[in-house]
Short mmCIF file of C-alpha atoms and ligand atoms in Angstrom, two decimals:
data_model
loop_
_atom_site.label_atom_id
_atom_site.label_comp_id
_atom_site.label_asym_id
_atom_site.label_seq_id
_atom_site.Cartn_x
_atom_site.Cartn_y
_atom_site.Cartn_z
CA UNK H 1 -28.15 -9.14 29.81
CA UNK H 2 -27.89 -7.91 26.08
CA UNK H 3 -25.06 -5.33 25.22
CA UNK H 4 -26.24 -2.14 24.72
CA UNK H 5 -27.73 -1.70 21.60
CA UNK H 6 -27.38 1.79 19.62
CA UNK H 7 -29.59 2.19 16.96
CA UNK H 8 -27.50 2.41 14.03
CA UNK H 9 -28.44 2.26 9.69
CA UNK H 10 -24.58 2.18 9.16
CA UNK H 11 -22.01 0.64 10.44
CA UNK H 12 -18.82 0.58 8.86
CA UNK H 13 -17.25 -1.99 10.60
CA UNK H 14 -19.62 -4.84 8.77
CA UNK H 15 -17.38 -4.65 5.62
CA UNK H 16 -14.14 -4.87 7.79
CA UNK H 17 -15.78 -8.05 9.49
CA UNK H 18 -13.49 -11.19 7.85
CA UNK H 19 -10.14 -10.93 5.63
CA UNK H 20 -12.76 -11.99 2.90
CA UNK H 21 -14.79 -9.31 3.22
CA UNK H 22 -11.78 -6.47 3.39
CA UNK H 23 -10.26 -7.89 0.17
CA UNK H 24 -13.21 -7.84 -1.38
CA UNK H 25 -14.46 -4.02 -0.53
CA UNK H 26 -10.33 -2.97 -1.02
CA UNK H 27 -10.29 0.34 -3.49
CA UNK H 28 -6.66 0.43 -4.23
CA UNK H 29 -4.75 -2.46 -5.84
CA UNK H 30 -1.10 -2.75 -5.19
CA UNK H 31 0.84 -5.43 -7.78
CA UNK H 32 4.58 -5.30 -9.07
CA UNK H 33 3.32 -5.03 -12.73
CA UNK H 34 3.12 -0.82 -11.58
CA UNK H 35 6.30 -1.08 -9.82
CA UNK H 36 9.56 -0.02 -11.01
CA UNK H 37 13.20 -0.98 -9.37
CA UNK H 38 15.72 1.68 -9.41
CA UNK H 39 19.27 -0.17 -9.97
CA UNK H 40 22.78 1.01 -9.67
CA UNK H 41 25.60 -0.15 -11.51
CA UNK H 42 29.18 0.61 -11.56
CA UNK H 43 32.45 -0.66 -12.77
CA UNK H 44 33.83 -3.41 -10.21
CA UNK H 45 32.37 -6.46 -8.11
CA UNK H 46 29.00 -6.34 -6.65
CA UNK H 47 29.57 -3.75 -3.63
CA UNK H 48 26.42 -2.72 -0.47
CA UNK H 49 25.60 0.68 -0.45
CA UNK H 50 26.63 2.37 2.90
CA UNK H 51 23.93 4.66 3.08
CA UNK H 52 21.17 2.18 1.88
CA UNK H 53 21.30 -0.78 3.78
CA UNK H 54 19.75 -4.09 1.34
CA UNK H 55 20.67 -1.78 -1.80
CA UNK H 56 23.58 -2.64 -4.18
CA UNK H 57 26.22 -1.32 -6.89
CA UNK H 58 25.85 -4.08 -8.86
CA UNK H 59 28.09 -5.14 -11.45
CA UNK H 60 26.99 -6.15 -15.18
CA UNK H 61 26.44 -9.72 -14.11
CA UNK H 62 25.20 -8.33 -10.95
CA UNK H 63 22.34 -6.51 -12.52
CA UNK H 64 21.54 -8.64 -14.98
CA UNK H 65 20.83 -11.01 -12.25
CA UNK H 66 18.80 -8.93 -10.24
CA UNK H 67 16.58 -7.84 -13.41
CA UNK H 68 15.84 -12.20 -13.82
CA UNK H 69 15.14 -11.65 -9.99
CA UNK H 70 12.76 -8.69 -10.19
CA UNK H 71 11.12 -10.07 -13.64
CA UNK H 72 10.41 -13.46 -11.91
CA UNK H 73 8.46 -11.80 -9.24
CA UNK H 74 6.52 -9.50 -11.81
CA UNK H 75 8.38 -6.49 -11.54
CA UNK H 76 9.65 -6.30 -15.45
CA UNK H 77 10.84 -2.38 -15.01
CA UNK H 78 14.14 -0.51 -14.00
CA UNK H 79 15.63 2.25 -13.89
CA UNK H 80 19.40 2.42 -14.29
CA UNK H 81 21.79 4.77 -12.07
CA UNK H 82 25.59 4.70 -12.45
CA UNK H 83 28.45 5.59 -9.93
CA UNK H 84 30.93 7.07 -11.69
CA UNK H 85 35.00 7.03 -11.06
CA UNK H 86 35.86 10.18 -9.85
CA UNK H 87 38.74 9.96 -12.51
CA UNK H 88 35.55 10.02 -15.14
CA UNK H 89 34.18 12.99 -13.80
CA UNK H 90 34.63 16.46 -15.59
CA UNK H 91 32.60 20.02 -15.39
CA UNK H 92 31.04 19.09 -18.95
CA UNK H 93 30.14 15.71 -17.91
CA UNK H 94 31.14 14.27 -21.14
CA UNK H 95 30.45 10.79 -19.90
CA UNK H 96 27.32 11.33 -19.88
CA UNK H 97 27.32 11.12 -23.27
CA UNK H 98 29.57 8.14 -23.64
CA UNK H 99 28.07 5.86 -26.33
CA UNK H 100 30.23 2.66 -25.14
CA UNK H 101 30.11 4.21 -21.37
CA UNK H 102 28.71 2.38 -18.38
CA UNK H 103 25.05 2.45 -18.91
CA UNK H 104 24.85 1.80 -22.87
CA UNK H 105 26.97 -1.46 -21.96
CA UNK H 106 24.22 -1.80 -18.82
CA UNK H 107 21.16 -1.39 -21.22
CA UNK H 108 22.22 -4.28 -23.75
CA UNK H 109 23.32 -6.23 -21.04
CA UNK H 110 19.62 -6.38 -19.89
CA UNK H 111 17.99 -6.06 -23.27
CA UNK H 112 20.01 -9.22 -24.55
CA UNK H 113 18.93 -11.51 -21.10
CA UNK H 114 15.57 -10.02 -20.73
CA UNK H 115 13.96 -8.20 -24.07
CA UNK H 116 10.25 -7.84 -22.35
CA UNK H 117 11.69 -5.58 -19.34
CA UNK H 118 11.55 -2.00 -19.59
CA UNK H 119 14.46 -0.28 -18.92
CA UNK H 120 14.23 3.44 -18.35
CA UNK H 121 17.51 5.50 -18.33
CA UNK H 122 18.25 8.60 -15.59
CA UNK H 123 18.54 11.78 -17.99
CA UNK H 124 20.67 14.55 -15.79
CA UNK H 125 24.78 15.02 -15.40
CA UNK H 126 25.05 15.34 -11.62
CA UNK H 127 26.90 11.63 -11.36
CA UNK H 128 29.01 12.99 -14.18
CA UNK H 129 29.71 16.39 -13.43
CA UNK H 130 32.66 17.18 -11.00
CA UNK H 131 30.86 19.97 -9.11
CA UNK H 132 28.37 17.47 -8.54
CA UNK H 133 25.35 19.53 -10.39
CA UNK H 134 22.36 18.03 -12.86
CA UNK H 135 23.49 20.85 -14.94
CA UNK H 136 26.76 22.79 -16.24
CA UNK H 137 27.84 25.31 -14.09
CA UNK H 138 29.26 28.60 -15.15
CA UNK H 139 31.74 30.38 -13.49
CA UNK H 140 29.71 32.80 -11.12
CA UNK H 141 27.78 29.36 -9.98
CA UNK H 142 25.10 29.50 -12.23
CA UNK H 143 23.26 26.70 -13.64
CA UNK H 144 23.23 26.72 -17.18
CA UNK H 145 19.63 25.97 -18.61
CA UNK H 146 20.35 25.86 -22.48
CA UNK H 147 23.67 24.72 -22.51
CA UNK H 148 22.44 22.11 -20.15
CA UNK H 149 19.15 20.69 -22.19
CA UNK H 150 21.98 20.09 -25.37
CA UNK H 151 23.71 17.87 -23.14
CA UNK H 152 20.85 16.30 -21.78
CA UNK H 153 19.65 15.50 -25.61
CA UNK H 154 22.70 13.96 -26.38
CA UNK H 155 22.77 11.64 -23.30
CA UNK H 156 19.09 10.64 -23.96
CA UNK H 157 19.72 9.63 -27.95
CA UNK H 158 22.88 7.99 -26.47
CA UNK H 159 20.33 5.59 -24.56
CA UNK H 160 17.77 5.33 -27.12
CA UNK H 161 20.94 4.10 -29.42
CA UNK H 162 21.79 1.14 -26.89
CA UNK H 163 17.80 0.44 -26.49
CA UNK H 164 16.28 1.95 -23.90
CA UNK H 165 12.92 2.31 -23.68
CA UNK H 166 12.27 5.18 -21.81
CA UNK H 167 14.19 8.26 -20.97
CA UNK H 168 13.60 9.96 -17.53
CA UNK H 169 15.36 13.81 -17.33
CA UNK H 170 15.04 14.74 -13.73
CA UNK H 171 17.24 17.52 -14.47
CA UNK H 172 14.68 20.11 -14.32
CA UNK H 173 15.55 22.33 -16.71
CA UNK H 174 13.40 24.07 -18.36
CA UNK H 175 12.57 22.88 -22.39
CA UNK H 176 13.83 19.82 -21.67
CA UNK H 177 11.10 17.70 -22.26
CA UNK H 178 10.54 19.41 -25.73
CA UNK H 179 13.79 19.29 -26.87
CA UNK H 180 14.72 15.41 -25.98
CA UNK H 181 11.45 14.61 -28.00
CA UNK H 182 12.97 17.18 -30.96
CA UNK H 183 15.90 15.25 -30.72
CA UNK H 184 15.04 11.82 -30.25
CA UNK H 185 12.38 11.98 -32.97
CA UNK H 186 15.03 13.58 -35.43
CA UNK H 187 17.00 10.91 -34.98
CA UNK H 188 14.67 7.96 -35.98
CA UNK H 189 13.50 7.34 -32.29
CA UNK H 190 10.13 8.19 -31.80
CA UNK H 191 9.13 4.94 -30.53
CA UNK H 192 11.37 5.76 -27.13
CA UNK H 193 9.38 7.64 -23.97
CA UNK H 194 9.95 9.76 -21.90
CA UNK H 195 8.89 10.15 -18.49
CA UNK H 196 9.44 13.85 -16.87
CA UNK H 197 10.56 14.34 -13.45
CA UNK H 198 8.07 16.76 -13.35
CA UNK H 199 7.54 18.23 -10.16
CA UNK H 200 10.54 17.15 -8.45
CA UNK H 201 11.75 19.12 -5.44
CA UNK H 202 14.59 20.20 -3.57
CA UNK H 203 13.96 17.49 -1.16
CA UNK H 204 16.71 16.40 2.13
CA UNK H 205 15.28 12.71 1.13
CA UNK H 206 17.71 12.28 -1.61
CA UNK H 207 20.85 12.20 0.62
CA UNK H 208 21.28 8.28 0.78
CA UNK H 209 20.80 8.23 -2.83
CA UNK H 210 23.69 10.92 -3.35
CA UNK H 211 25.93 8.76 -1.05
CA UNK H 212 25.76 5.84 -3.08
CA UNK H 213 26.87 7.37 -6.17
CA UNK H 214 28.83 10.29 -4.41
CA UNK H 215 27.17 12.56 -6.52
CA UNK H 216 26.02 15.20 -3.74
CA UNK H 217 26.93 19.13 -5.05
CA UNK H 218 30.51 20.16 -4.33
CA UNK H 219 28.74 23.46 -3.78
CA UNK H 220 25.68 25.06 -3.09
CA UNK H 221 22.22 23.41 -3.25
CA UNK H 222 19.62 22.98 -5.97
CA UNK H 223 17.14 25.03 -5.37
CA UNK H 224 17.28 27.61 -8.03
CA UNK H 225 16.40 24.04 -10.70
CA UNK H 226 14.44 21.59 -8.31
CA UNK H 227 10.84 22.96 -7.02
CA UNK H 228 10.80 24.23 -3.37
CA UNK H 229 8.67 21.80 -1.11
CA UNK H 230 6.19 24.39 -0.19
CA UNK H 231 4.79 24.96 -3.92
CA UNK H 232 1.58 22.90 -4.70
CA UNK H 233 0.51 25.42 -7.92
CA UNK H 234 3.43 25.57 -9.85
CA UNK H 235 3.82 21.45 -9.57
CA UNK H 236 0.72 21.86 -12.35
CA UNK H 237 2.29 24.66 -14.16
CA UNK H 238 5.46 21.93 -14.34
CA UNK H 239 2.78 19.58 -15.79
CA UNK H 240 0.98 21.30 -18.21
CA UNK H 241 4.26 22.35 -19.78
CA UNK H 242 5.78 19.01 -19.93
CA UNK H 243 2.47 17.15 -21.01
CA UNK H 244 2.80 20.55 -23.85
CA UNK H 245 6.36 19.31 -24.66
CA UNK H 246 5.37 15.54 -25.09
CA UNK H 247 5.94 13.61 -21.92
CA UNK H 248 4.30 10.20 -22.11
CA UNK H 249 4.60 10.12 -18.47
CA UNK H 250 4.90 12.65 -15.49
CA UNK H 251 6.81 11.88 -12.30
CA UNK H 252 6.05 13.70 -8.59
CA UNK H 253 9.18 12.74 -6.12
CA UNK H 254 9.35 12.37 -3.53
CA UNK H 255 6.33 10.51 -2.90
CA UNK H 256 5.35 10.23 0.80
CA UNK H 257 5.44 13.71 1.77
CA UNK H 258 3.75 14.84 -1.58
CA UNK H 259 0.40 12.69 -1.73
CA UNK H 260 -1.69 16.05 -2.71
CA UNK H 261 0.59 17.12 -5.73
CA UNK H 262 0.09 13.07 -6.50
CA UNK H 263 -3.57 13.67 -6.15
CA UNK H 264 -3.48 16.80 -8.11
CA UNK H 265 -2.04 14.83 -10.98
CA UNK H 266 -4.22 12.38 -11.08
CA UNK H 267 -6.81 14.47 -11.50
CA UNK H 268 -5.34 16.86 -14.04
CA UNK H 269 -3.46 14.86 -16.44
CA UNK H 270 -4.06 13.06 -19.67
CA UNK H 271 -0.89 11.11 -19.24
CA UNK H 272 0.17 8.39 -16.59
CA UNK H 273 1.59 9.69 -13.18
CA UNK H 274 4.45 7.83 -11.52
CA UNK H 275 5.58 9.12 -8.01
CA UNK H 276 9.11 8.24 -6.37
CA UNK H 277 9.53 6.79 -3.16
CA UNK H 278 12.81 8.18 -2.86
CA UNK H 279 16.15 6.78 -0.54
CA UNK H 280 15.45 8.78 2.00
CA UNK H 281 11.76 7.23 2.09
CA UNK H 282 13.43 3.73 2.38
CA UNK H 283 16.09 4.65 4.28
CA UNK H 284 13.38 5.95 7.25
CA UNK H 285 11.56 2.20 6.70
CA UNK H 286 15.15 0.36 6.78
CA UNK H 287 16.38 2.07 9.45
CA UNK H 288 13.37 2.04 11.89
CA UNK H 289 12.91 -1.88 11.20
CA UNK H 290 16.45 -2.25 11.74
CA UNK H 291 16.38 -1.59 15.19
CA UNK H 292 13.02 -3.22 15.36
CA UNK H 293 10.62 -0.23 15.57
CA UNK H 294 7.99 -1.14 13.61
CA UNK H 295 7.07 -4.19 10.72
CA UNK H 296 8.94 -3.58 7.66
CA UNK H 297 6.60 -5.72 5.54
CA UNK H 298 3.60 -4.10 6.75
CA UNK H 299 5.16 -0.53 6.42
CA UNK H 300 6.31 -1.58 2.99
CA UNK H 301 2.99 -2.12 1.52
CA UNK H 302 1.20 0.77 3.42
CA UNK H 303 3.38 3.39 1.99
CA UNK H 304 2.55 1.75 -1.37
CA UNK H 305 -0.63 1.62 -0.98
CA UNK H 306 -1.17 5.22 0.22
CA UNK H 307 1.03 6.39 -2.66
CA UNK H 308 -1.13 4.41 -5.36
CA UNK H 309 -4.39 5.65 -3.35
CA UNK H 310 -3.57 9.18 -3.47
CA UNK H 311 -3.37 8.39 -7.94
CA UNK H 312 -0.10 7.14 -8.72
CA UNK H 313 0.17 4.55 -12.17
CA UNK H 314 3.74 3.97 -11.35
CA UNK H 315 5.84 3.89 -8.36
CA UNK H 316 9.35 4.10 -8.54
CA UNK H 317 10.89 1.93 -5.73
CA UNK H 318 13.80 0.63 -4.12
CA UNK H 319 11.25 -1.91 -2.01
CA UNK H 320 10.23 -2.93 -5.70
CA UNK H 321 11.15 -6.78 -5.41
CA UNK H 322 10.56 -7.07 -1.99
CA UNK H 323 7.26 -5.67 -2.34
CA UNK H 324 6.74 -8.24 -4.52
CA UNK H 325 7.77 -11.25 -2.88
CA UNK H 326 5.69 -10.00 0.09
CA UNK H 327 2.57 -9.33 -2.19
CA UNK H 328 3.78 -13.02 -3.33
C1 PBG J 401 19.75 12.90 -10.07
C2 PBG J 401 18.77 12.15 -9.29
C3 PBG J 401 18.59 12.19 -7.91
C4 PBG J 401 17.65 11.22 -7.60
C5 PBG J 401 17.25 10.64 -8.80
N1 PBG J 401 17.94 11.22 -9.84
C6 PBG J 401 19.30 12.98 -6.87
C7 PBG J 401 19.23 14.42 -6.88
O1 PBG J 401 18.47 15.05 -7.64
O2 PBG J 401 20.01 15.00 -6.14
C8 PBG J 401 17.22 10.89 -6.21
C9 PBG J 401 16.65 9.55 -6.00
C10 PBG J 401 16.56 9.12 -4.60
O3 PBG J 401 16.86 9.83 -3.63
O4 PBG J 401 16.17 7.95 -4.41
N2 PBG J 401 19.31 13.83 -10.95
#
């Protein structure tokens, strides 16, 4: 007796037939040459991060060491985060502005061990600032949009000085963009990029992220600077003013939860789109694996995947190496 046979011109399931088959009719390709690893450094021994279990505060022999690890894999981008003393932290956030602080020293440290991996700087004050803010504060608890983008433009030339290759504000002030390309070009560096945090939103993701450099607000929220999660339209008013001001690059983060603005992006602008895949994103995967809830490798490159699918160049994230290995 013959299975029942439906009469049927298509059926999908013929190019899903053998592994052969799928990798050869696969749309989207996921390799670490469009990943980038977010690091953090900070004064003292190699240290776990509480809050992001497999994630490190890496000294400057720590992070040197994981940049050979990352670039031997293929993954020859970062993007450098420092926890800052609390002792270093003031309400103008001068530090940020250090040239011999933490994160010059962190930039030539990579730049003399590996010259071909591009390092991209974090452009905001919220690890330096003691209220805990990517801007200044005034008194009443306002955030400060001018007097904030001059600070922000001398912490970006202070990276371009010590080599970095790309600056990333994710500040979200307004003018920023324009005004770090004023600045940086002024100042002999128009060679150096800059990739926006362009539609970046006021997102409960970000919490493991602001426990490993303590840098959560010491009041308030910030949602009168980062976009509110419900928007979709003004993420491409964001972008057409930042492509206006002269980003090379525009950023969507998080990533998971925002595959459509991705998508939008991709279809609207003339400049590469990177998405996030913030802690909180790897956090959820950690965590759930942990306890044995579902495959981290396989969620891992799924997320990925659907993140590049959806339009994404670049992905920003902390599974950057491990992705990697697994992608082998
Ligand atoms: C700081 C900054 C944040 C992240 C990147 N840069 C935190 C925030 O805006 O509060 C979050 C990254 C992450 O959660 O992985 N301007």
């Amino acid at each position: 007796m013959s299975e029942p046979r439906l009469n049927l011109p298509s059926r999908p399931r013929r190019n899903r037939r053998t592994l052969a088959i799928r990798n050869l009719m696969r749309e989207t390709e996921l390799t670490p040459a469009h990943l980038v690893l977010p690091l953090f450094v900070h004064r003292g021994a190699d240290e776990p991060i509480e809050s992001m279990p497999g994630a490190y505060r890496w000294s400057l022999d720590g992070l040197t060491g994981e940049v050979a690890r990352a670039a031997k894999l293929g993954v020859e981008a970062v993007v450098l985060f420092e926890a800052v003393p609390e002792a270093l932290k003031t309400p103008t956030a001068s530090e940020a502005c250090n040239p011999d602080g933490l994160i010059p020293q962190a930039i030539c440290a990579i730049k003399a061990t590996h010259p071909n991996t591009v390092v991209m700087t974090d452009v905001a004050l919220d690890p330096y600032n003691s209220l805990g803010h990517d801007g200044l504060v005034a008194p009443d608890g306002t955030i400060q949009n001018d007097a904030t983008v001059e600070v922000l433009c001398a912490q970006a030339l202070t990276h371009a000085q010590a080599g970095a290759d790309i600056v990333a504000p994710s500040d979200m002030m307004d003018g920023r963009v324009g005004a770090i390309r004023t600045n940086l070009d002024h100042h002999d560096h128009s060679d150096v990029g800059i990739c926006a945090y362009t539609a970046k939103y006021a997102s409960a993701l970000y919490g493991p992220f602001r426990g490993a450099l303590d840098s959560a607000p010491r009041s308030g929220d910030k949602k009168t600077y980062q976009m509110d999660p419900a928007n979709r339209r003004e993420a491409i008013r964001e972008l057409e003013l930042d492509i206006a001001e002269g980003a090379d690059m525009v950023m969507v983060k998080p990533a998971g939860p925002y595959l459509d603005v991705v998508r939008d992006f991709a279809d609207t602008s003339t400049v590469p789109v990177a998405a996030y895949q913030v802690s909180g994103e790897y956090l959820m995967i950690k965590a759930a694996a942990a306890s044995s809830w579902l495959d981290e490798q396989a969620a891992i490159t799924e997320t990925l995947t659907g993140i590049r699918r959806a339009g994404a160049d670049i992905i920003l994230t902390y599974f950057a190496t491990q992705a990697a290995e697994i992608l082998g």
